[in-house]
XYZ file of N, CA and C in Angstrom:
774
model
N 79.815 123.361 113.433
C 79.906 123.157 114.643
C 79.120 122.018 114.873
N 79.632 120.939 116.293
C 79.311 119.943 116.433
C 78.715 119.759 118.052
N 77.750 119.387 118.335
C 77.355 119.468 119.778
C 77.854 118.377 120.131
N 78.153 118.026 121.734
C 78.466 116.649 122.018
C 78.253 116.633 123.497
N 76.983 115.975 123.758
C 76.543 115.768 125.147
C 76.796 113.836 125.711
N 77.581 113.388 124.592
C 78.086 112.082 125.276
C 78.476 111.855 126.369
N 79.338 112.779 126.721
C 80.272 112.429 127.525
C 79.928 113.845 128.892
N 78.322 114.480 128.599
C 77.997 115.406 129.505
C 76.980 115.276 130.124
N 77.129 115.675 131.772
C 75.674 115.378 132.124
C 74.684 116.482 132.493
N 75.615 117.888 132.582
C 74.853 119.010 132.790
C 75.124 119.689 131.944
N 76.287 119.982 130.749
C 75.877 120.822 129.840
C 76.720 120.445 128.602
N 76.484 121.250 127.686
C 76.651 120.566 126.281
C 77.803 121.511 125.464
N 78.782 120.611 125.360
C 79.587 121.177 124.524
C 79.851 121.136 123.089
N 80.463 122.334 122.204
C 80.199 122.723 121.208
C 81.804 122.711 120.409
N 81.837 121.907 119.195
C 83.132 121.663 118.909
C 83.023 122.318 117.254
N 84.380 122.627 116.749
C 84.261 122.764 115.265
C 84.091 121.685 114.184
N 84.859 120.567 114.818
C 84.371 119.224 114.218
C 84.136 118.166 115.396
N 83.807 116.849 114.584
C 83.209 116.046 115.525
C 83.904 115.196 116.461
N 83.639 115.335 117.491
C 84.878 115.065 118.656
C 84.581 113.421 118.930
N 85.630 112.844 119.429
C 85.791 111.456 119.902
C 84.664 110.643 121.131
N 83.561 110.342 120.535
C 82.704 109.982 121.409
C 83.182 108.608 122.063
N 83.245 108.521 123.171
C 83.815 107.305 123.833
C 82.771 106.595 124.500
N 81.641 106.908 124.977
C 80.837 106.187 125.749
C 79.778 105.697 124.930
N 79.834 106.189 123.658
C 78.448 105.549 122.547
C 79.295 105.357 121.580
N 80.626 105.034 121.126
C 80.970 104.563 120.044
C 80.467 103.712 119.235
N 79.643 102.747 119.703
C 79.231 101.620 118.869
C 77.552 102.390 118.060
N 77.246 103.655 118.534
C 76.269 104.161 117.701
C 76.469 105.745 117.464
N 78.017 105.840 117.277
C 78.289 107.485 117.103
C 78.383 107.316 115.419
N 78.887 108.508 114.834
C 78.854 108.589 113.470
C 80.160 108.269 112.710
N 81.220 107.471 113.687
C 82.222 106.373 113.409
C 81.969 105.273 113.134
N 80.983 104.630 113.305
C 80.541 103.169 113.231
C 81.033 102.879 111.919
N 80.676 103.666 110.633
C 80.988 103.536 109.500
C 82.338 103.021 109.059
N 82.691 102.130 108.394
C 83.862 102.350 107.918
C 84.701 103.514 107.203
N 83.890 104.006 106.534
C 84.395 104.732 105.655
C 85.000 106.287 106.452
N 84.255 106.296 107.878
C 85.449 107.573 108.583
C 86.518 107.001 109.241
N 86.670 105.878 109.333
C 87.687 105.505 110.105
C 89.402 105.826 109.268
N 90.386 105.602 109.592
C 91.666 105.999 108.933
C 92.007 104.432 108.771
N 91.841 103.633 109.209
C 91.886 102.121 108.853
C 90.998 101.161 109.372
N 90.736 99.877 108.714
C 90.103 99.449 109.094
C 89.456 98.957 110.492
N 90.548 98.417 111.054
C 90.456 97.861 112.728
C 90.659 99.179 113.829
N 90.664 100.465 113.321
C 91.104 101.413 114.478
C 89.999 101.665 115.162
N 90.333 102.195 116.186
C 89.197 102.441 117.201
C 88.645 103.297 116.570
N 87.054 103.579 117.280
C 86.327 104.395 116.334
C 86.667 106.264 117.061
N 87.278 106.561 117.695
C 87.912 107.579 118.421
C 88.776 107.982 117.128
N 89.676 107.313 116.703
C 90.642 107.744 115.640
C 90.081 108.312 114.538
N 88.811 108.357 114.417
C 88.466 109.176 113.175
C 88.084 110.592 113.637
N 88.623 111.074 114.782
C 88.035 112.368 115.098
C 89.601 113.398 114.997
N 89.848 114.439 114.328
C 91.086 115.178 114.364
C 91.608 115.372 115.868
N 90.814 115.308 116.632
C 91.221 115.924 117.990
C 91.957 114.635 118.833
N 91.995 113.495 118.125
C 92.913 112.333 118.380
C 94.121 112.382 117.961
N 94.641 112.738 116.919
C 95.696 113.175 116.095
C 96.444 114.386 116.467
N 95.689 115.162 117.288
C 96.386 116.670 117.679
C 96.976 115.753 118.773
N 96.395 114.850 119.616
C 97.104 114.320 120.660
C 98.359 113.370 120.607
N 98.253 112.802 119.299
C 98.699 111.668 118.834
C 100.337 112.420 118.294
N 100.135 113.299 117.414
C 101.213 114.112 117.073
C 101.668 115.093 118.167
N 101.347 115.549 119.169
C 101.856 116.329 120.026
C 102.792 115.404 121.018
N 102.467 114.185 121.118
C 103.239 113.016 121.373
C 104.769 112.739 121.094
N 104.630 113.283 119.578
C 106.190 113.077 118.831
C 106.601 114.180 119.046
N 106.095 115.212 119.604
C 107.229 116.527 119.743
C 108.375 116.476 120.687
N 109.597 116.738 120.365
C 110.793 116.236 121.007
C 110.637 117.332 122.297
N 110.319 118.381 122.229
C 110.271 119.459 123.341
C 109.231 119.101 123.867
N 108.490 118.375 123.700
C 107.146 118.364 124.681
C 107.837 116.987 125.239
N 108.227 116.139 124.647
C 108.509 115.014 125.297
C 109.691 115.514 126.808
N 110.345 116.087 126.518
C 111.401 116.792 127.358
C 110.659 117.200 128.299
N 109.908 118.049 128.137
C 109.043 119.031 129.256
C 108.149 118.125 130.113
N 107.513 116.973 129.185
C 106.703 115.897 130.338
C 107.797 115.382 131.045
N 108.632 114.873 130.516
C 109.770 113.992 131.376
C 110.446 115.038 132.612
N 110.395 116.539 132.361
C 110.707 117.350 133.503
C 109.521 117.899 134.347
N 108.829 117.012 134.547
C 107.509 117.507 135.363
C 107.054 118.701 134.858
N 106.685 118.794 133.604
C 106.550 120.309 133.661
C 107.373 121.494 132.865
N 108.452 121.267 133.462
C 109.835 122.155 133.049
C 110.248 122.188 131.939
N 110.592 123.369 130.856
C 110.956 123.020 129.781
C 110.219 124.217 128.510
N 110.693 124.063 127.283
C 110.745 125.005 126.374
C 108.912 124.985 126.158
N 108.205 124.157 126.459
C 106.996 123.757 126.431
C 106.228 123.781 127.742
N 106.441 124.815 128.844
C 105.936 124.476 129.936
C 104.471 125.069 129.812
N 104.366 126.381 129.007
C 103.173 126.757 128.817
C 101.873 125.993 128.644
N 102.531 125.400 127.374
C 101.654 124.001 126.693
C 101.456 123.280 127.946
N 102.094 122.476 128.353
C 102.013 121.456 129.780
C 100.807 121.821 130.511
N 100.760 123.165 130.828
C 99.827 123.734 131.864
C 98.382 123.113 131.285
N 98.244 123.411 129.841
C 97.056 122.724 129.536
C 96.672 121.305 129.234
N 97.967 120.661 128.365
C 97.816 119.297 127.921
C 98.263 118.275 129.187
N 99.196 118.770 129.872
C 99.641 117.410 131.150
C 100.492 116.637 130.422
N 100.995 115.688 131.476
C 101.853 114.731 130.611
C 100.785 113.777 130.038
N 101.176 113.796 128.563
C 100.027 112.722 127.800
C 100.676 111.447 127.872
N 101.808 111.331 128.077
C 102.696 109.862 128.034
C 102.211 108.778 129.232
N 101.223 109.307 130.604
C 101.263 108.603 131.226
C 99.783 108.122 131.255
N 98.671 108.517 130.090
C 97.544 108.160 130.302
C 97.094 108.151 128.958
N 95.972 106.764 128.951
C 95.461 106.745 127.621
C 94.812 108.071 127.182
N 94.271 107.669 125.852
C 93.825 109.016 125.438
C 92.231 109.049 125.847
N 91.565 107.877 125.553
C 90.306 107.797 126.503
C 89.924 108.397 127.533
N 91.004 108.427 128.658
C 91.293 109.167 129.999
C 91.813 110.656 129.874
N 92.551 110.814 128.935
C 93.044 112.232 128.976
C 91.768 113.212 128.212
N 91.262 112.505 127.406
C 90.237 113.373 126.724
C 89.085 113.698 127.455
N 88.706 113.144 128.667
C 87.983 113.430 129.893
C 88.202 114.960 130.005
N 89.051 115.470 130.474
C 89.225 117.032 130.473
C 90.054 117.411 129.537
N 90.726 116.695 128.556
C 91.384 117.556 127.319
C 90.299 118.352 126.455
N 88.995 117.640 126.373
C 88.011 117.991 125.543
C 87.959 119.729 125.596
N 88.006 120.319 126.975
C 87.589 121.549 127.252
C 88.684 122.598 126.479
N 89.999 122.322 125.842
C 90.735 123.193 125.438
C 90.467 123.096 124.174
N 89.602 122.197 123.541
C 88.648 122.301 121.931
C 87.512 123.001 121.874
N 86.855 122.679 122.984
C 85.509 123.335 123.149
C 85.093 124.600 122.685
N 84.249 125.112 121.714
C 83.773 126.673 121.846
C 83.130 127.437 122.841
N 83.743 128.368 123.380
C 83.509 129.034 124.322
C 81.841 129.395 124.439
N 81.487 129.359 125.505
C 79.783 129.871 125.455
C 79.506 131.042 125.108
N 78.273 130.859 124.190
C 78.056 132.293 123.473
C 77.057 133.027 124.143
N 76.722 132.894 125.624
C 75.672 133.472 126.523
C 76.639 134.465 126.798
N 75.468 135.687 126.736
C 76.453 137.277 127.044
C 75.922 137.499 128.516
N 77.101 138.007 129.003
C 77.226 138.170 130.397
C 76.396 139.756 130.501
N 76.459 139.896 131.911
C 75.873 141.211 131.812
C 77.052 142.545 131.688
N 78.275 141.978 131.662
C 79.116 143.131 131.145
C 79.951 142.387 130.269
N 79.527 142.411 128.911
C 80.157 141.922 128.202
C 81.790 142.278 127.309
N 82.482 141.486 127.204
C 84.117 142.172 126.489
C 83.241 142.302 125.240
N 83.518 143.263 124.697
C 82.809 143.517 123.154
C 84.279 143.631 122.192
N 84.679 142.409 121.293
C 85.762 142.998 120.591
C 85.035 143.874 119.162
N 86.011 144.475 118.586
C 85.491 145.329 117.294
C 85.212 144.290 116.613
N 84.086 144.364 115.664
C 83.324 143.682 114.912
C 82.439 142.892 115.245
N 82.267 142.572 116.856
C 81.307 141.650 117.254
C 79.919 142.383 117.226
N 78.966 141.444 116.824
C 77.667 141.460 117.083
C 76.808 141.172 118.355
N 76.083 141.527 119.148
C 75.277 141.450 119.896
C 73.708 141.201 119.839
N 72.935 139.816 120.035
C 71.981 139.695 119.643
C 70.974 138.946 120.971
N 70.038 139.993 121.371
C 69.523 139.528 122.659
C 68.377 138.502 122.384
N 68.070 137.504 122.718
C 66.659 136.587 122.368
C 65.596 136.832 123.069
N 64.591 136.918 122.715
C 63.323 137.260 123.342
C 62.765 135.839 123.089
N 62.788 135.088 124.648
C 62.312 133.808 124.588
C 60.913 133.791 124.141
N 60.028 134.934 124.234
C 58.639 134.835 123.737
C 58.383 134.856 122.226
N 59.485 135.153 121.796
C 59.271 134.894 120.272
C 59.514 133.533 119.535
N 58.919 133.379 118.356
C 58.899 132.048 117.743
C 60.336 131.600 117.489
N 60.804 130.381 117.382
C 62.042 130.158 116.952
C 62.461 130.660 115.145
N 61.121 130.363 114.566
C 61.567 130.797 112.987
C 61.831 132.311 112.874
N 61.071 132.765 113.899
C 61.607 134.531 114.233
C 62.764 134.725 114.028
N 63.538 134.444 115.526
C 64.601 134.545 115.492
C 65.772 134.187 114.700
N 65.546 132.853 114.382
C 66.460 132.258 113.240
C 66.424 133.429 111.901
N 65.356 133.575 111.641
C 65.468 134.385 109.896
C 66.076 135.685 110.473
N 65.541 136.371 111.825
C 66.193 137.637 112.089
C 68.010 137.575 112.088
N 68.306 136.723 112.711
C 69.645 136.218 113.063
C 70.558 136.137 111.401
N 70.118 135.320 110.488
C 70.442 134.892 109.538
C 70.513 136.512 108.521
N 69.432 137.065 108.843
C 69.875 138.188 107.785
C 70.804 139.382 108.261
N 70.584 139.023 109.950
C 71.948 139.938 110.460
C 73.415 139.750 110.171
N 73.505 138.370 110.243
C 74.790 137.822 109.748
C 75.103 138.018 108.355
N 74.205 137.709 107.661
C 74.063 138.247 105.838
C 74.737 139.260 105.818
N 74.077 140.284 106.633
C 74.760 141.846 106.288
C 75.802 142.155 106.880
N 76.353 141.653 107.863
C 77.499 141.876 108.410
C 78.756 140.996 107.680
N 78.528 139.863 107.036
C 79.355 139.017 106.130
C 79.624 140.204 104.532
N 78.637 140.606 104.452
C 78.824 141.524 102.972
C 79.858 142.569 103.508
N 79.920 143.438 104.646
C 80.449 144.752 105.077
C 81.949 144.242 105.392
N 82.207 143.022 105.461
C 83.782 142.629 105.772
C 84.632 142.239 104.612
N 85.688 142.528 104.848
C 86.279 142.459 103.589
C 86.975 141.018 103.452
N 87.268 140.640 101.997
C 87.553 139.277 101.786
C 88.321 138.637 102.426
N 89.713 139.630 103.124
C 90.421 139.200 103.826
C 90.226 138.661 105.078
N 89.051 138.980 105.523
C 88.191 138.925 106.879
C 87.680 138.025 106.876
N 87.095 137.245 105.637
C 85.707 136.443 105.575
C 86.658 135.039 105.744
N 87.095 134.533 107.049
C 87.509 133.208 107.314
C 86.942 132.718 108.564
N 87.079 131.462 108.607
C 86.037 131.047 109.411
C 86.929 131.160 110.804
N 86.086 131.637 112.110
C 86.719 131.596 113.116
C 86.052 130.886 114.241
N 86.886 130.528 115.283
C 86.421 129.911 116.470
C 87.055 130.135 117.799
N 86.137 130.366 118.618
C 86.372 130.760 120.137
C 87.175 129.746 120.763
N 87.437 128.705 120.813
C 88.034 127.536 121.223
C 89.354 128.016 121.372
N 89.877 127.892 122.684
C 91.191 127.938 123.192
C 92.410 127.602 121.985
N 92.042 125.984 121.769
C 92.592 125.549 120.714
C 91.834 125.410 119.416
N 91.842 126.087 118.627
C 91.037 125.859 117.172
C 91.662 125.016 116.550
N 91.037 124.435 115.400
C 91.813 123.362 114.498
C 92.175 124.517 113.710
N 93.339 124.332 113.144
C 93.910 125.198 112.078
C 93.700 124.957 110.727
N 93.561 123.587 110.266
C 92.991 123.515 108.690
C 91.939 122.045 108.819
N 91.589 121.538 107.588
C 90.697 120.518 107.919
C 91.735 119.502 107.411
N 91.506 117.949 107.862
C 92.597 117.113 107.276
C 91.580 115.845 107.491
N 91.718 114.936 106.994
C 90.949 113.585 107.369
C 91.803 112.809 108.240
N 91.226 112.003 108.697
C 92.042 110.973 109.895
C 92.981 110.116 108.662
N 92.536 109.494 107.724
C 93.321 109.002 106.968
C 94.481 109.410 106.346
N 94.713 110.968 106.145
C 95.694 111.455 105.846
C 96.831 111.520 107.016
N 96.074 111.814 108.237
C 96.729 111.814 109.412
C 97.185 110.933 109.726
N 96.674 109.666 109.579
C 97.279 108.285 109.856
C 98.307 108.226 109.186
N 98.236 108.257 107.714
C 99.290 108.273 106.611
C 100.388 108.996 107.144
N 100.393 109.999 107.461
C 101.459 111.056 107.561
C 102.404 110.380 108.766
N 101.345 110.005 109.887
C 102.103 109.809 110.845
C 102.810 108.538 110.830
N 102.114 107.830 110.361
C 102.963 105.938 110.187
C 104.100 106.168 109.451
N 104.152 107.127 108.259
C 105.375 106.930 107.755
C 106.592 107.773 108.566
N 106.139 108.741 109.384
C 107.002 109.174 110.283
C 107.592 108.329 111.344
N 106.561 107.513 111.748
C 107.219 106.837 112.860
C 107.933 105.700 112.311
N 107.945 105.059 111.144
C 108.635 103.929 110.270
C 110.014 104.956 110.143
N 110.150 106.146 109.718
C 111.714 106.764 109.546
C 112.096 107.035 110.994
N 111.753 106.838 111.795
C 112.163 106.867 113.714
C 112.643 105.393 113.640
N 111.606 104.678 112.971
C 112.366 103.050 113.274
C 113.432 102.486 112.673
N 113.333 102.981 111.297
C 113.892 102.456 110.244
C 114.779 103.942 109.781
N 115.702 103.885 110.323
C 116.280 105.325 109.705
C 117.099 105.188 108.325
N 117.802 104.075 108.316
C 118.166 103.821 107.014
C 117.561 103.168 105.667
N 116.334 103.369 106.026
C 115.161 102.740 104.861
C 115.027 103.931 103.683
N 114.970 103.586 102.637
C 114.651 104.500 101.596
C 112.950 105.016 101.717
N 113.361 106.263 100.955
C 111.902 106.564 100.886
C 110.787 106.113 100.363
N 111.488 104.949 99.081
C 110.396 104.037 98.707
C 110.273 102.986 99.391
N 110.932 102.314 99.948
C 110.933 101.281 101.302
C 109.987 101.975 102.217
N 110.068 102.941 102.698
C 109.092 103.372 103.784
C 108.098 103.307 103.575
N 107.568 103.936 101.925
C 106.015 104.024 101.467
C 105.407 102.379 101.744
N 106.630 101.659 100.863
C 106.010 100.231 101.007
C 105.648 99.562 102.554
N 106.073 99.981 103.150
C 106.104 99.532 104.570
C 104.853 100.170 105.364
N 104.407 101.511 104.479
C 103.366 102.093 105.271
C 102.006 101.851 104.221
N 102.322 100.818 103.465
C 101.090 100.513 103.077
C 100.834 101.050 101.385
N 101.597 101.833 101.055
C 101.296 102.514 99.530
C 101.780 101.443 98.498
N 100.625 101.667 97.479
C 101.027 100.480 96.597
C 101.176 101.440 95.293
N 102.509 100.715 95.082
C 103.242 101.364 93.724
C 102.358 100.264 92.331
N 102.235 101.065 91.409
C 101.695 100.619 89.987
C 102.753 99.970 89.494
N 103.152 98.819 89.422
C 104.525 98.365 88.889
C 103.757 97.205 87.769
N 104.468 97.042 86.772
C 104.121 96.390 85.678
C 105.022 94.870 85.732
N 104.592 93.868 85.651
C 105.506 92.644 85.780
C 106.598 92.768 84.322
N 107.609 92.056 84.781
C 108.542 92.041 83.760
C 107.925 91.110 82.570
N 108.811 90.770 81.651
C 108.300 90.513 80.233
C 108.855 88.955 80.474
N 107.354 88.080 80.128
C 106.896 86.623 80.574
C 108.179 85.880 79.848
N 108.944 86.375 78.837
C 110.014 85.451 78.318
C 111.162 86.258 78.618
N 111.417 86.926 79.472
C 112.774 87.048 80.166
C 113.510 88.274 79.771
N 112.925 88.643 78.627
C 113.679 89.660 77.474
C 113.935 90.952 78.309
N 114.692 91.177 78.235
C 115.523 92.546 78.873
C 115.952 93.617 77.944
N 115.934 93.484 76.648
C 116.173 94.547 75.434
C 115.338 94.791 74.625
N 114.362 93.928 74.954
C 113.211 94.502 73.777
C 112.827 95.734 74.101
N 112.008 96.754 73.182
C 111.355 97.638 73.078
C 110.414 97.475 74.433
N 109.288 96.648 74.348
C 108.299 96.155 75.569
C 109.291 96.441 76.738
N 110.354 95.491 76.935
C 110.870 95.395 78.072
C 111.455 96.825 78.741
N 112.072 97.667 77.679
C 112.387 98.839 77.803
C 111.367 99.733 78.602
N 110.196 99.615 77.517
C 108.681 100.563 78.185
C 108.642 100.356 79.673
N 108.477 98.738 79.862
C 108.180 98.260 81.476
C 109.133 98.874 82.260
N 110.317 98.941 81.785
C 111.438 99.388 82.723
C 111.436 100.818 83.627
N 111.079 101.444 82.307
C 110.659 102.887 82.392
C 109.665 103.474 83.229
N 108.494 102.689 83.091
C 107.481 102.675 83.905
C 107.621 102.049 85.384
N 108.080 101.431 85.546
C 108.563 100.759 87.211
C 109.482 101.521 87.505
N 110.520 102.437 86.943
C 111.025 103.690 87.439
C 110.095 104.713 88.034
N 109.293 104.922 87.138
C 108.288 106.179 87.499
C 107.335 105.712 88.653
N 107.227 104.489 88.917
C 106.501 104.115 90.093
C 107.175 104.113 91.225
N 108.411 103.728 91.393
C 109.283 103.580 92.055
C 109.542 105.278 92.694
N 109.559 105.962 91.905
C 109.882 107.451 92.038
C 108.487 108.126 92.646
N 107.569 107.844 91.847
C 106.101 108.323 92.806
C 106.088 107.930 94.228
N 106.529 106.755 94.455
C 106.024 106.213 95.912
C 107.354 107.220 96.599
N 108.427 107.265 96.288
C 109.366 107.744 97.006
C 109.089 108.948 97.182
N 108.483 109.869 96.227
C 108.086 111.227 96.519
C 106.876 111.424 97.113
N 106.026 110.409 97.123
C 104.882 110.747 98.393
C 105.119 110.400 99.977
N 106.344 109.539 99.692
C 106.903 109.395 101.154
C 107.416 110.576 101.876
N 108.530 111.371 101.052
C 109.058 112.407 101.128
C 107.861 113.538 101.459
N 106.779 113.675 100.695
C 105.926 114.914 101.177
C 105.045 114.157 102.128
N 104.842 113.101 102.779
C 104.534 112.627 104.458
C 105.537 113.539 105.058
N 106.900 112.734 105.268
C 107.228 113.146 105.918
C 107.830 114.819 106.207
N 107.620 115.535 105.117
C 107.816 117.111 105.677
C 106.699 117.521 106.064
N 105.253 117.089 105.756
C 104.366 117.472 106.251
C 104.346 117.087 107.775
N 104.761 115.715 108.176
C 104.587 115.134 109.827
C 105.862 116.279 110.284
N 106.973 116.721 109.829
C 107.594 117.198 110.642
C 107.022 119.040 111.067
N 106.314 119.604 109.822
C 105.624 120.405 110.377
C 104.471 120.696 110.960
N 103.744 119.429 110.953
C 102.571 119.273 111.865
C 103.075 119.134 113.458
N 104.004 118.406 113.859
C 104.913 117.776 114.835
C 105.527 119.388 115.427
N 106.061 119.976 114.570
C 106.808 121.304 115.292
C 105.683 122.371 115.589
N 104.879 122.297 114.675
C 103.667 123.275 114.781
C 102.448 122.779 115.925
N 102.439 121.957 116.111
C 101.765 121.193 117.085
C 102.170 121.971 118.507
N 103.321 121.831 118.575
C 104.078 122.168 120.147
C 103.678 123.697 120.036
N 103.364 124.679 119.040
C 103.077 125.861 119.410
C 101.738 125.997 119.545
N 100.603 125.059 119.361
C 99.406 124.919 119.729
C 98.646 124.931 118.445
N 99.334 124.932 117.575
C 98.516 125.026 116.126
C 98.698 123.506 115.416
N 97.242 123.191 115.198
C 97.259 121.854 114.326
C 95.940 121.710 113.747
N 95.701 121.156 112.360
C 97.019 120.587 111.560
C 97.514 121.771 110.551
N 98.850 122.141 110.878
C 99.598 123.214 110.322
C 100.793 122.834 109.287
N 100.781 122.988 108.104
C 101.554 122.348 107.170
C 101.513 123.295 106.016
N 102.405 124.015 105.772
C 102.767 125.630 104.843
C 103.503 124.760 103.544
N 104.110 123.990 103.814
C 105.067 123.273 103.129
C 105.103 122.198 102.644
N 104.912 122.010 101.256
C 104.577 120.617 100.773
C 105.953 119.819 100.422
C-alpha cells in the first residue's frame, strides 16, 4: 500500500500501488527514467492508474456512452468515471483518485463485520512497537488458518488493481493497438516495427551470394526474426483487446488469454 498526501490537504489516501503525483512530479519516485514507459513520458504515465484511464478511452461502448451523456451499456461505469474525453488526465485524477483509494480502516461505532474480518482496537497509550508486534502475530495466525485458495491479495478500493503490470508493457500494448486502428492493412511484423520492436536481423552476404550454405542460414534466421516480431505484435493485440474489454467491466489490467 502507498500513501499519498501530495494532493491532499486534510486526509491521506492509500493506494495499492504508487499513484500519479501531479503537483510534485519533479520530486516523485517517477523522476528516474527507469520508471517511465518511454524516455520523454510525463511522470504520471509511470502509474498504472493513468493506463486504466487511457485503456478505458479505447473502449467502444464507453465512447458511445460518453457521447450520449452517460446513456448506454456502460452508464453505471459512467456514473463513477464520467466523460473522460473532454478532460485531461491531470484534471480528471483530482476526483478520479477516490475510485482507487483504499477505504478508511477506522472502525465505526457499529461496523459491518464480514466473515473472516478481524477487529483490533488500538490503545493510544501503548507503544507503537507493542501494537505493531501484536498486529503481526494476529495477522500471522489468521493467515495460517486460511486455505490456500483464500490467500490472495485483497483491496477495499471500489476499483482494485486486478494484476501487476509495468507501465512499459502497458505502453507497448496500447501503442500496438493504436497502430492497428490507424493502419488496419499493415502486417503484424510492420506494426511491431512501427511500435519500436527491434528484430534481430542478420545482414545479407557481403558478396551478394544467395545460394550458399551461409546465405541460406542467414535467410532462415531472418525469417525466424520476422515471425518473432509478428508473434509479439499479435500477443500485444490480444492482450490489448482483453484489457479494453475488461476495463469496461471495471477490471484492469485483466487478460487471461495470451
